[in-house]
Coordinates of C-alpha atoms in Angstrom, one line a residue:
X1 CA 6.0 -5.1 -18.5
X2 CA 6.7 -1.4 -19.2
X3 CA 10.0 0.3 -19.2
X4 CA 10.6 4.0 -18.3
X5 CA 13.8 5.9 -18.7
X6 CA 15.1 8.8 -16.7
X7 CA 16.5 11.1 -19.4
X8 CA 18.6 13.5 -17.3
X9 CA 22.2 13.5 -18.6
X10 CA 25.6 13.6 -16.9
X11 CA 28.9 13.7 -18.8
X12 CA 30.2 10.2 -19.6
X13 CA 33.4 10.9 -17.7
X14 CA 31.4 11.9 -14.6
X15 CA 29.5 8.6 -14.7
X16 CA 32.7 6.6 -14.8
X17 CA 33.7 8.1 -11.4
X18 CA 30.8 6.3 -9.6
X19 CA 31.6 2.9 -8.2
X20 CA 30.0 0.5 -5.7
X21 CA 26.7 -0.1 -4.0
X22 CA 25.6 1.7 -0.8
X23 CA 22.7 0.6 1.4
X24 CA 21.1 2.8 4.0
X25 CA 20.9 0.8 7.3
X26 CA 18.5 1.7 10.1
X27 CA 18.8 1.6 13.9
X28 CA 16.7 2.4 16.9
X29 CA 18.1 2.9 20.4
X30 CA 21.5 1.7 19.1
X31 CA 20.1 -1.6 17.9
X32 CA 20.5 -2.4 14.2
X33 CA 17.0 -3.1 12.7
X34 CA 16.4 -6.3 10.7
X35 CA 15.5 -4.3 7.6
X36 CA 19.2 -3.5 7.4
X37 CA 20.0 -7.1 6.9
X38 CA 17.3 -7.4 4.2
X39 CA 19.0 -4.6 2.4
X40 CA 22.3 -6.4 2.6
X41 CA 20.8 -9.3 0.8
X42 CA 19.7 -7.0 -2.0
X43 CA 22.9 -5.0 -2.1
X44 CA 25.2 -8.1 -2.0
X45 CA 23.4 -9.5 -5.1
X46 CA 23.8 -6.2 -7.0
X47 CA 27.5 -5.8 -6.0
X48 CA 28.3 -9.4 -7.0
X49 CA 26.7 -8.8 -10.4
X50 CA 28.7 -5.6 -10.9
X51 CA 31.9 -7.0 -9.4
X52 CA 32.2 -4.1 -6.9
X53 CA 32.2 -3.3 -3.2
X54 CA 29.1 -3.3 -1.0
X55 CA 29.0 -0.6 1.7
X56 CA 26.4 0.2 4.4
X57 CA 25.9 3.5 6.1
X58 CA 24.3 3.8 9.6
X59 CA 23.7 7.0 11.5
X60 CA 23.3 7.5 15.3
X61 CA 25.0 8.4 18.5
X62 CA 26.0 4.9 19.3
X63 CA 25.3 1.5 17.6
X64 CA 25.9 -1.9 19.0
X65 CA 27.7 -4.7 17.1
X66 CA 28.6 -2.9 13.8
X67 CA 30.8 -5.9 12.9
X68 CA 27.6 -7.9 12.4
X69 CA 26.9 -5.8 9.3
X70 CA 30.2 -7.0 7.8
X71 CA 29.5 -10.6 8.8
X72 CA 26.2 -10.3 6.9
X73 CA 27.7 -9.1 3.6
X74 CA 29.1 -5.6 3.7
X75 CA 32.7 -4.9 2.7
X76 CA 32.7 -1.5 4.4
X77 CA 30.4 -0.1 7.2
X78 CA 30.3 3.7 7.6
X79 CA 29.0 4.9 10.9
X80 CA 28.1 8.6 10.9
X81 CA 28.3 9.4 14.6
X82 CA 26.8 12.5 16.3
X83 CA 24.7 13.0 19.4
X84 CA 22.0 14.7 17.2
X85 CA 21.6 11.5 15.2
X86 CA 20.2 9.5 18.1
X87 CA 16.7 9.8 16.7
X88 CA 15.7 10.2 13.1
X89 CA 15.2 13.7 11.8
X90 CA 15.1 14.3 8.1
X91 CA 17.5 17.3 7.6
X92 CA 20.5 16.1 9.7
X93 CA 20.2 12.6 8.3
X94 CA 19.9 13.7 4.7
X95 CA 22.8 16.3 5.0
X96 CA 25.1 13.6 6.5
X97 CA 24.2 11.0 3.9
X98 CA 24.8 13.5 1.1
X99 CA 28.2 14.4 2.5
X100 CA 29.2 10.7 2.5
X101 CA 27.8 10.1 -1.0
X102 CA 29.8 13.0 -2.3
X103 CA 32.9 11.4 -0.8
X104 CA 32.2 7.9 -1.9
X105 CA 30.4 8.5 -5.2
X106 CA 28.4 5.2 -5.1
X107 CA 26.9 4.0 -8.4
X108 CA 23.8 2.7 -6.6
X109 CA 22.0 3.6 -3.3
X110 CA 19.3 1.4 -1.9
X111 CA 17.1 2.1 1.2
X112 CA 14.1 0.5 2.7
X113 CA 10.6 1.9 2.0
X114 CA 10.1 2.6 5.7
X115 CA 9.2 5.9 7.3
X116 CA 12.9 6.7 7.5
X117 CA 13.7 5.6 3.9
X118 CA 10.6 7.2 2.4
X119 CA 11.4 10.5 4.1
X120 CA 15.1 10.8 3.7
X121 CA 15.7 9.4 0.2
X122 CA 13.8 12.1 -1.7
X123 CA 15.8 14.8 0.2
X124 CA 19.1 13.0 -0.7
X125 CA 17.9 12.5 -4.3
X126 CA 17.1 16.2 -4.7
X127 CA 20.5 17.3 -3.2
X128 CA 22.4 14.9 -5.5
X129 CA 20.3 15.9 -8.5
X130 CA 19.4 12.4 -9.6
X131 CA 16.3 10.2 -9.7
X132 CA 14.6 7.9 -7.3
X133 CA 12.3 4.8 -7.8
X134 CA 10.2 4.1 -4.8
X135 CA 8.7 0.9 -3.4
X136 CA 10.5 -1.5 -5.8
X137 CA 9.7 -5.2 -5.6
X138 CA 12.8 -6.2 -7.6
X139 CA 16.2 -4.8 -8.3
X140 CA 18.5 -6.4 -10.9
X141 CA 21.5 -5.5 -13.1
X142 CA 21.1 -5.4 -16.9
X143 CA 23.8 -7.9 -18.0
X144 CA 24.7 -5.8 -21.1
X145 CA 24.6 -2.2 -20.0
X146 CA 25.2 -2.9 -16.2
X147 CA 22.5 -0.4 -15.4
X148 CA 20.2 -0.9 -12.4
X149 CA 16.7 -2.2 -13.4
X150 CA 14.2 -1.0 -10.9
X151 CA 10.9 -2.9 -11.0
X152 CA 7.8 -1.6 -9.2
X153 CA 4.0 -1.9 -9.5
X154 CA 2.2 0.8 -11.5
X155 CA -1.3 1.8 -12.4
X156 CA -2.8 0.4 -9.2
X157 CA -0.7 -2.7 -9.4
X158 CA -2.1 -3.8 -12.8
X159 CA 1.3 -3.7 -14.5
X160 CA 4.9 -4.0 -13.3
X161 CA 7.1 -1.2 -14.6
X162 CA 10.8 -1.4 -15.0
X163 CA 12.6 2.0 -14.5
X164 CA 16.2 2.7 -15.3
X165 CA 18.5 5.8 -15.1
X166 CA 21.1 5.4 -17.8
X167 CA 22.4 8.9 -17.8
X168 CA 22.7 10.0 -14.2
X169 CA 24.4 8.8 -11.0
X170 CA 23.8 7.6 -8.4
X171 CA 20.9 5.3 -9.3
X172 CA 18.6 5.3 -6.3
X173 CA 15.7 3.1 -5.1
X174 CA 13.7 2.1 -2.1
X175 CA 12.5 -1.5 -1.6
X176 CA 9.7 -2.8 0.6
X177 CA 10.6 -4.2 4.0
X178 CA 10.1 -8.0 4.2
X179 CA 10.5 -8.4 0.4
X180 CA 13.8 -10.1 0.9
X181 CA 15.2 -12.5 3.5
X182 CA 17.8 -11.1 5.9
X183 CA 21.4 -11.9 4.9
X184 CA 22.7 -14.7 7.0
X185 CA 25.8 -14.4 9.3
X186 CA 29.1 -15.6 7.8
X187 CA 31.7 -15.7 10.6
X188 CA 34.5 -15.9 8.1
X189 CA 33.7 -12.6 6.4
X190 CA 36.0 -9.6 7.1
X191 CA 35.7 -5.9 6.3
X192 CA 36.1 -2.4 7.6
X193 CA 34.1 -0.3 10.1
X194 CA 34.8 3.4 9.5
X195 CA 33.5 6.1 11.8
X196 CA 32.7 9.4 10.2
X197 CA 32.3 12.6 12.2
X198 CA 31.2 15.9 10.5
X199 CA 31.1 19.5 11.6
X200 CA 28.1 20.5 13.7
X201 CA 26.5 22.6 10.9
X202 CA 25.8 19.4 9.0
X203 CA 23.3 18.4 11.7
X204 CA 21.5 21.7 12.1
X205 CA 17.7 21.5 11.9
X206 CA 14.8 23.7 13.2
X207 CA 12.8 20.5 14.0
X208 CA 13.0 18.9 17.4
X209 CA 12.4 15.2 18.2
X210 CA 9.7 14.9 20.9
X211 CA 8.9 11.2 21.4
X212 CA 8.5 7.9 19.6
X213 CA 4.9 6.6 19.9
X214 CA 4.4 2.9 19.3
X215 CA 1.5 1.7 17.2
X216 CA -1.0 0.2 19.7
X217 CA -3.8 -0.6 17.2
X218 CA -2.5 -4.1 16.8
X219 CA -2.0 -6.7 19.5
X220 CA 0.6 -8.3 17.3
X221 CA 2.3 -6.2 14.6
X222 CA 1.9 -8.0 11.3
X223 CA 5.4 -6.8 10.2
X224 CA 7.0 -8.6 13.1
X225 CA 4.6 -11.6 13.6
X226 CA 5.9 -15.2 13.1
X227 CA 2.3 -16.2 12.3
X228 CA -0.3 -14.3 10.4
X229 CA -4.0 -15.2 10.0
X230 CA -5.4 -13.2 7.1
X231 CA -8.9 -12.9 5.7
X232 CA -10.3 -11.6 2.5
X233 CA -13.7 -10.9 0.8
X234 CA -14.6 -14.5 1.1
X235 CA -15.2 -14.0 4.8
X236 CA -18.5 -12.4 3.6
X237 CA -19.0 -9.8 6.4
X238 CA -17.6 -8.4 9.6
X239 CA -19.0 -11.3 11.7
X240 CA -17.3 -13.8 9.4
X241 CA -14.0 -11.8 9.7
X242 CA -14.2 -12.2 13.5
X243 CA -13.3 -15.9 13.0
X244 CA -10.0 -14.7 11.5
X245 CA -9.4 -12.6 14.6
X246 CA -10.4 -15.4 17.0
X247 CA -7.9 -17.9 15.4
X248 CA -5.2 -15.2 15.5
X249 CA -5.8 -14.7 19.3
X250 CA -5.6 -18.4 19.9
X251 CA -2.3 -18.7 18.0
X252 CA -0.8 -15.4 19.3
X253 CA -0.7 -14.3 15.6
X254 CA -1.0 -11.1 13.7
X255 CA -4.3 -10.3 11.9
X256 CA -3.9 -9.6 8.2
X257 CA -6.4 -8.5 5.6
X258 CA -6.9 -7.9 1.9
X259 CA -7.6 -4.4 0.6
X260 CA -11.3 -5.4 0.1
X261 CA -11.7 -6.5 3.7
X262 CA -10.3 -3.1 4.9
X263 CA -12.4 -1.1 2.5
X264 CA -15.5 -2.9 3.6
X265 CA -14.7 -1.8 7.2
X266 CA -14.1 -5.3 8.7
X267 CA -10.7 -4.2 10.0
X268 CA -8.4 -1.2 9.9
X269 CA -5.7 -0.2 7.5
X270 CA -2.7 -1.2 9.7
X271 CA -3.8 -4.8 9.0
X272 CA -3.8 -4.4 5.2
X273 CA -1.3 -6.6 3.3
X274 CA -0.3 -6.1 -0.4
X275 CA 0.9 -3.5 -2.8
X276 CA -1.3 -0.8 -1.2
X277 CA -0.6 -2.1 2.4
X278 CA 2.3 -3.8 4.1
X279 CA 4.7 -6.5 2.9
X280 CA 5.1 -9.4 5.4
X281 CA 7.2 -12.5 5.6
X282 CA 6.1 -14.7 8.5
X283 CA 7.0 -18.3 9.2
X284 CA 3.4 -19.3 8.8
X285 CA 0.6 -17.5 6.8
X286 CA -3.0 -18.5 6.9
X287 CA -5.1 -17.2 3.9
X288 CA -8.8 -17.5 4.4
X289 CA -11.3 -16.5 1.7
X290 CA -8.5 -14.8 -0.3
X291 CA -8.6 -15.4 -4.0
X292 CA -5.0 -14.3 -4.6
X293 CA -5.0 -11.1 -6.6
X294 CA -1.5 -10.0 -7.6
X295 CA -1.9 -6.9 -5.4
X296 CA -2.2 -9.2 -2.3
X297 CA 0.3 -11.9 -3.3
X298 CA 3.0 -9.2 -3.7
X299 CA 2.7 -8.5 0.0
X300 CA 2.9 -12.0 1.4
X301 CA 4.4 -14.5 -1.1
X302 CA 7.8 -14.6 0.7
X303 CA 6.2 -16.2 3.7
X304 CA 7.9 -19.5 4.7
X305 CA 4.8 -21.6 4.8
X306 CA 1.4 -20.6 3.3
X307 CA -1.9 -22.4 4.1
X308 CA -4.9 -21.3 2.0
X309 CA -8.6 -22.1 2.3
X310 CA -10.9 -21.1 -0.6
X311 CA -13.9 -22.7 -2.2
X312 CA -12.6 -22.0 -5.8
X313 CA -10.1 -24.7 -6.8
X314 CA -8.7 -22.4 -9.5
X315 CA -8.1 -19.5 -7.0
X316 CA -4.6 -17.9 -7.7
X317 CA -3.8 -18.2 -4.0
X318 CA -3.2 -22.0 -4.4
X319 CA -0.4 -21.2 -6.8
X320 CA 1.7 -19.9 -4.0
X321 CA 0.3 -22.0 -1.2
X322 CA 2.3 -24.8 0.4
X323 CA -0.9 -26.4 1.7
X324 CA -4.3 -25.8 0.2
X325 CA -7.8 -26.7 1.2
X326 CA -10.6 -26.4 -1.3
X327 CA -13.6 -25.8 0.9
X328 CA -16.0 -23.5 2.6
X329 CA -14.1 -21.2 5.1
X330 CA -17.2 -21.2 7.3
X331 CA -16.8 -25.0 7.7
X332 CA -13.0 -25.2 7.8
X333 CA -12.0 -22.2 10.0
X334 CA -14.3 -23.2 12.9
X335 CA -12.7 -26.7 12.8
X336 CA -9.3 -25.2 12.9
X337 CA -10.3 -22.9 15.8
X338 CA -11.5 -25.9 17.8
X339 CA -8.5 -28.0 17.0
X340 CA -6.0 -25.3 18.1
X341 CA -8.1 -24.7 21.2
X342 CA -7.7 -28.3 22.2
X343 CA -3.9 -28.3 21.4
X344 CA -3.5 -25.2 23.5
X345 CA -5.4 -26.6 26.4
X346 CA -3.4 -29.9 26.3
X347 CA -0.2 -27.9 26.1

């Protein structure tokens, strides 16, 4: 584990003005996205450790059921409302978030490492003249200094680096979607929903939103799938990998792959799971011919149930698997395909 320190300095009196944790929620077409509730899990833990308030900011022209954000852990919900915020554009979003942050002075800001988060957070960071740690896998509070410890993979995933910003505020980080469970609803929770409206100049931008194009390269998106069937280098070749795809079709599951399988051309990058791909958390994850390198495990180990098949009894994948079969994937997978075909036919 390596530790890096951001050495930029603010005056100690300035630092003491910053209080609270703020998470950047996301919406599409007025519906709050589940990644918001994952961020509330992260934010609530940090706020509890610091003994401070947790706030959530959402931007849009209208958003349904803002009270749910309170029920899932926020003490305050800030809704920045303007017709120009219906769809995400970097400049209006970043300008509005910066305005709010200058009012609230949060000690910590956390966003998801989504297209929105990865685009807007560097702009906000630059305008607030602080630092940003991207793609964190863990966020904790140092019990002695109360500084945010931001852990993320480095050097191709071979080490985990912990980064901290002791001399500047706010401390800012993005975390991978699906790396935490969504915060549950607590009907007894109470809090405030505050609508913020800023002058029109805040939302000026030369860019124009044209359309949202959905990814059609996957029959079932692995980020949203309840079941994922994934294959690794142990599938031997493209023909072997077709068994993974066949079982996925039978189960109505998403197709996942290791970096090796993608680089060998057996499937495409949108299916890649791991530090250099996507992070997933399905209800059921099948891992076929996957040894269990840390780069892959980091992208799927929060799955509810993991079933692994590999011929090596010492494969690392078995350390995280709930059910493991030590055997030849070319014997086991065809048996599973036939078994699920019969179950489907009988159903």
